C-alpha atoms as one frame of an Amber mdcrd trajectory, in Angstrom:
protein
   0.000   0.000   0.000   1.430   3.361  -1.025   1.812   6.195   1.470  -0.569
   8.985   0.442  -0.106  11.629   3.128   2.370  13.002   5.653   0.434  11.644
   8.617   0.721   8.061   7.348   4.439   8.563   6.616   5.104   9.828  10.160
   3.093   6.969  11.636   5.105   4.323   9.778   8.393   6.068  10.586   7.467
   6.018  14.242   6.773   2.280  14.053  10.049   1.699  12.225  12.313   3.497
  14.710  10.671   1.683  17.610  10.789  -1.781  16.040  13.017  -4.214  18.022
  14.645  -5.512  14.814  15.465  -1.982  13.664  16.865  -1.085  17.082  18.996
  -4.235  17.029  20.345  -3.323  13.586  20.991   0.267  14.662  22.779  -0.917
  17.788  25.119  -3.070  15.715  26.301   0.050  13.870  26.878   2.107  17.001
  29.042  -0.179  19.128  32.603  -1.282  18.611  33.576  -4.921  18.591  35.904
  -6.445  21.165  38.546  -6.783  18.438  38.411  -3.053  17.672  38.630  -2.137
  21.337  41.769  -4.278  21.616  43.263  -2.548  18.582  43.066  -5.541  16.241
  40.161  -4.408  14.020  41.433  -5.337  10.576  44.920  -6.629  11.268  45.668
  -9.638   9.067  47.495 -11.445  11.856  44.430 -11.184  14.093  42.130 -12.557
  11.397  44.520 -15.416  10.676  44.747 -16.303  14.364  40.958 -16.263  14.730
  40.400 -18.399  11.608  43.017 -20.832  12.911  41.006 -21.198  16.134  37.748
 -21.439  14.173  38.935 -24.269  11.897  41.034 -26.335  14.303  39.271 -29.618
  15.221  40.883 -29.465  18.674  40.151 -25.822  19.522  37.988 -24.698  22.432
  35.155 -24.114  19.974  34.459 -27.836  20.570  32.797 -28.502  17.214  35.348
 -31.068  16.048  35.794 -31.246  12.273  32.502 -29.447  11.539  34.084 -26.021
  10.767  36.829 -27.653   8.695  34.264 -29.542   6.626  32.314 -26.351   6.056
  35.499 -24.585   4.958  36.287 -27.375   2.503  32.718 -27.247   1.154  33.315
 -23.594   0.380  36.777 -23.710  -1.180  36.077 -26.945  -3.090  32.396 -27.153
  -3.985  32.230 -23.464  -4.889  35.337 -23.777  -7.078  34.895 -27.239  -8.565
  34.457 -25.833 -12.088  37.985 -24.404 -12.228  39.545 -27.869 -11.708  41.952
 -26.648  -9.018  40.848 -29.455  -6.722  39.281 -32.912  -6.975  37.903 -32.840
  -3.435  34.116 -32.920  -3.558  31.141 -33.181  -1.205  31.099 -36.984  -1.109
  34.803 -37.202  -0.246  34.454 -34.614   2.525  31.506 -36.486   4.029  33.176
 -39.900   3.762  35.681 -39.133   6.570  38.419 -40.577   4.339  40.313 -37.295
   4.671  40.547 -37.718   8.464  39.822 -34.037   8.994  39.560 -34.540  12.745
  43.363 -35.037  12.668  44.140 -31.782  10.907  46.746 -29.590  12.583  46.018
 -25.894  12.123  48.544 -23.123  12.721  48.969 -19.450  11.874  52.107 -17.603
  10.775  54.124 -20.697   9.820  57.633 -20.079   8.472  59.093 -22.323   5.741
  61.982 -22.178   3.289  63.365 -24.114   0.332  66.052 -23.801  -2.319  64.865
 -22.898  -5.803  66.403 -25.605  -8.057  66.378 -23.221 -11.045  68.354 -20.407
  -9.412  69.847 -22.136  -6.366  68.489 -19.254  -4.268  66.943 -19.757  -0.854
  63.253 -18.854  -0.816  61.428 -17.872   2.379  57.752 -17.876   3.236  55.462
 -17.082   6.110  52.164 -18.871   5.535  49.262 -17.016   7.137  47.509 -20.350
   7.739  48.932 -23.857   7.426  46.528 -26.808   7.758  47.736 -30.378   7.318
  47.370 -34.049   8.186  48.722 -37.176   6.458  46.494 -36.712   3.399  45.623
 -33.038   3.036  47.541 -29.791   3.136  45.929 -26.370   2.804  47.879 -23.145
   2.937  45.984 -19.850   3.071  47.365 -16.486   2.031  45.235 -13.900   3.834
  45.001 -10.337   2.510  42.802  -7.881   4.408  44.205  -4.385   3.951  46.776
  -5.275   1.352  47.520  -7.078  -1.860  50.155  -9.612  -2.838  53.751  -8.469
  -2.410  55.544  -8.852  -5.742  55.575 -12.585  -6.669  54.524 -13.831  -3.225
  52.100 -16.605  -4.255  54.442 -17.824  -6.991  57.301 -17.969  -4.478  55.098
 -19.846  -2.009  54.212 -22.371  -4.716  57.893 -22.984  -5.459  58.608 -23.511
  -1.768  55.715 -25.951  -1.353  56.816 -27.884  -4.432  60.341 -28.251  -3.042
  59.531 -29.141   0.561  60.376 -32.699   1.572  56.783 -33.885   1.948  53.856
 -34.939  -0.185  50.085 -34.958   0.171  47.268 -36.620  -1.710  45.407 -33.312
  -1.749  47.393 -30.080  -1.744  45.348 -26.865  -1.830  46.458 -23.254  -2.021
  43.891 -20.627  -1.045  43.892 -16.842  -1.446  41.528 -15.118   1.010  40.580
 -11.450   0.679  37.465  -9.305   1.254  38.168  -7.513  -2.047  37.429  -9.569
  -5.170  39.658  -7.300  -7.291  42.727  -8.304  -5.248  43.853 -11.462  -7.023
  46.737 -13.924  -6.607  49.441 -13.871  -9.259  49.822 -17.655  -9.146  46.866
 -19.292 -10.973  47.079 -22.397  -8.749  45.526 -20.485  -5.843  41.786 -20.785
  -5.239  40.343 -17.322  -4.600  37.778 -17.017  -1.806  36.421 -14.125   0.247
  35.244 -13.268   3.740  31.615 -13.267   2.658  31.920 -16.964   1.830  33.791
 -17.599   5.071  30.872 -16.055   6.947  28.121 -17.781   4.920  29.679 -21.266
   4.803  31.581 -21.490   8.093  30.875 -18.827  10.709  27.082 -18.639  10.412
  26.646 -22.445  10.605  28.939 -22.527  13.667  26.895 -19.757  15.300  23.729
 -21.785  14.769  25.242 -25.127  15.822  23.459 -26.565  18.903  26.784 -27.540
  20.491  28.188 -24.000  20.386  28.426 -22.736  23.970  27.137 -19.316  25.009
  30.691 -18.090  25.567  31.828 -19.230  22.119  28.688 -17.835  20.506  29.492
 -14.452  22.066  33.032 -14.631  20.705  31.806 -15.538  17.218  29.280 -12.696
  17.336  32.047 -10.254  18.266  34.049 -11.410  15.258  30.997 -11.168  13.000
  30.416  -7.628  14.233  34.009  -6.825  13.315  33.474  -8.234   9.785  30.572
  -5.886   9.115  32.574  -2.762   9.923  33.683  -0.868   6.832  37.382  -1.076
   6.060  40.042   0.913   4.243  37.933   4.059   4.361  35.432   2.825   1.769
  31.723   2.213   2.031  32.176  -1.549   2.094  32.248  -4.133   4.900  34.436
  -7.231   4.882  31.221  -9.283   4.786  27.499  -8.565   4.766  26.324 -10.236
   7.941  22.951  -8.539   8.488  21.331  -9.378   5.162  18.455 -11.439   6.602
  17.671  -8.818   9.234  17.791  -5.996   6.676  15.491  -7.866   4.292  13.039
  -8.589   7.110  12.958  -4.916   8.093  12.574  -3.808   4.491   9.723  -6.231
   3.825   7.991  -5.038   6.983   8.377  -1.313   6.220   8.710  -1.338   2.456
   6.416   1.626   1.841   8.154   4.041   4.178  11.642   2.911   3.125  10.742
   3.244  -0.573   9.513   6.763   0.187  12.884   7.570   1.778  14.847   6.002
  -1.072  12.822   7.948  -3.647  13.530  11.193  -1.805  17.310  10.746  -1.654
  18.150   8.559  -4.638  19.726  11.441  -6.566  21.904  12.506  -3.662  25.354
  11.155  -2.908  25.503   9.990   0.712  28.513  10.949   2.757  31.077   8.184
   2.655  31.291   6.138   5.797  34.712   6.227   7.389  36.306   3.015   8.472
  36.378   2.462  12.220  39.953   1.350  12.377  41.753   0.242  15.504  44.708
   2.541  14.984  45.784   5.536  12.966  47.278   4.460   9.647  49.729   6.924
   8.171  49.126   7.859   4.550  51.911   7.441   2.073  52.132   8.899  -1.432
  54.219   6.041  -2.734  55.714   6.289  -6.193  54.652   4.509  -9.351  57.921
   2.553  -9.245  56.768   0.993  -5.958  53.358   0.149  -7.381  53.673  -1.410
 -10.830  55.892  -4.363  -9.724  53.041  -5.420  -7.413  50.466  -5.553 -10.217
  49.621  -8.750 -12.088  48.555  -9.615 -15.634  44.890  -9.000 -14.779  45.728
  -5.438 -13.743  47.606  -4.068 -16.727  44.688  -2.594 -18.708  43.643   1.000
 -18.071  40.858   3.264 -19.199  39.420   6.674 -18.421  36.315   8.606 -19.404
  36.990  12.235 -20.300  33.854  14.081 -21.287  31.971  11.436 -23.214  35.066
   9.784 -24.629  36.635   6.598 -23.291  40.396   6.289 -23.669  42.313   3.062
 -23.167  45.932   2.322 -22.295  48.119  -0.556 -21.131  50.822  -0.906 -18.491
  54.121  -2.531 -19.415  54.570  -4.549 -16.230  58.314  -4.907 -16.879  59.211
  -1.222 -17.199  56.157   0.461 -15.681  55.710   2.541 -18.838  52.226   3.324
 -20.179  51.349   2.386 -23.754  48.826   4.762 -25.341  47.998   5.136 -29.057
  51.158   3.315 -30.071  53.464   5.479 -27.957  55.227   4.739 -24.672  55.003
   7.148 -21.736  57.240   7.001 -18.684  54.572   8.106 -16.195  50.838   7.908
 -15.590  50.529  11.692 -15.743  52.277  12.055 -19.111  50.007   9.349 -20.519
  46.974  11.154 -19.050  48.072  14.441 -20.662  48.447  12.666 -24.011  44.978
  11.140 -23.617  43.353  14.508 -22.833  45.180  16.183 -25.717  44.012  13.429
 -28.088  40.448  14.444 -27.239  40.665  18.225 -26.774  43.499  19.050 -29.138
  47.278  19.334 -28.976  48.700  21.119 -25.914  45.258  21.477 -24.315  46.492
  20.004 -21.000  49.849  20.722 -19.413  49.340  18.922 -16.117  47.131  16.021
 -15.095  46.997  13.668 -12.087  47.496  10.265 -13.667  46.457   8.385 -10.514
  43.040  10.100 -10.592  42.703   9.946 -14.389  43.329   6.233 -14.994  41.432
   3.214 -13.672  42.434  -0.440 -13.846  39.914  -2.542 -15.783  39.734  -6.126
 -14.506  38.761  -9.121 -16.679  35.284  -9.251 -15.101  34.634  -5.607 -16.047
  35.194  -4.137 -12.590  37.185  -0.921 -12.391  39.300   0.670  -9.680  40.974
   4.086  -9.672  44.743   3.913  -9.544  44.583   6.327  -6.618  42.679   3.611
  -4.710  45.182   0.968  -5.805  48.006   3.204  -4.549  46.220   3.547  -1.186
  45.854  -0.264  -1.015  49.546  -0.825  -1.616  50.580   1.955   0.778  48.561
   0.251   3.493  50.126  -3.089   2.589  53.602  -1.629   3.073  52.581  -0.165
   6.440  51.077  -3.521   7.414  54.340  -5.289   6.512  56.319  -2.830   8.623
  54.018  -3.322  11.621  54.042  -7.114  11.315
């Protein structure tokens, strides 16, 4: 039923702001999680330690292999089409993998000699899960992206360690789907799937104690906080509650949406646990950390789309058959190709160009620079 007068609108608004579900949702936005209060909000090491506890069959969560099975359902069943694993639902359920015997650890150091170069390679696996049959290593990226050839180096180390497993999985975990592993052997997953497939089922498990449920809820609350200063949580954890509220108050919410749909809401700021210093890092520090899926650029100037390509070896920008040594000089050339020669003398290349990913998603290079700057800070702190 449509709202036809101000009195009806005020009446429904009054019901909405007094609804227990709405108050519960509002409360979740106003309080900080235990992890934020302790200063761990979005630290990768904290997330890795928590996931280690969550998945370990012998942890105080006391759910045995249930979380591990759920994790395997996610990384295997959801990725079965890419042929990066032969583990399937039936095998997981058969107990042949002996998942109850899995050892789970965070921040595991390993090294091996590269037979091609005779150089020693070092790794610090964010998560290392193994028993006699299965090994899973997880590279966890929260505020950062892969450092240079990190996943490729890790693959070389794993291939040259003196052990073997029937099933050997490499997983790349990140809340941002545009942050991809350079090594194609890694299975890409995200925190939304971790919540949907593992955390939520553990929360609803009848054997989960009140104390452990409270701890899981604190972690879930931390996942829904926006990160890296953008209007985006690590995982959407209130979807069912939001849908229930919307269905209940659809008319009044539609009225609100119609009133503000042409306005740009103020960006939410991330509630971080500590002050992160900004760093205007150079292009020379950025391009070596990009991969093959991140070398195509475009920009819309006026109504014209211009395209360019990054030479990942030199960092130069290829535009209209010419090579430019910086993003800004390529941006100036692009503007001049549209507006006429010598129209632009200066242009911010980081704001002008966006990376275009294979799935069509785009990200400003200024945002990519901020990602990598945070990654470097994270490495220094860790």
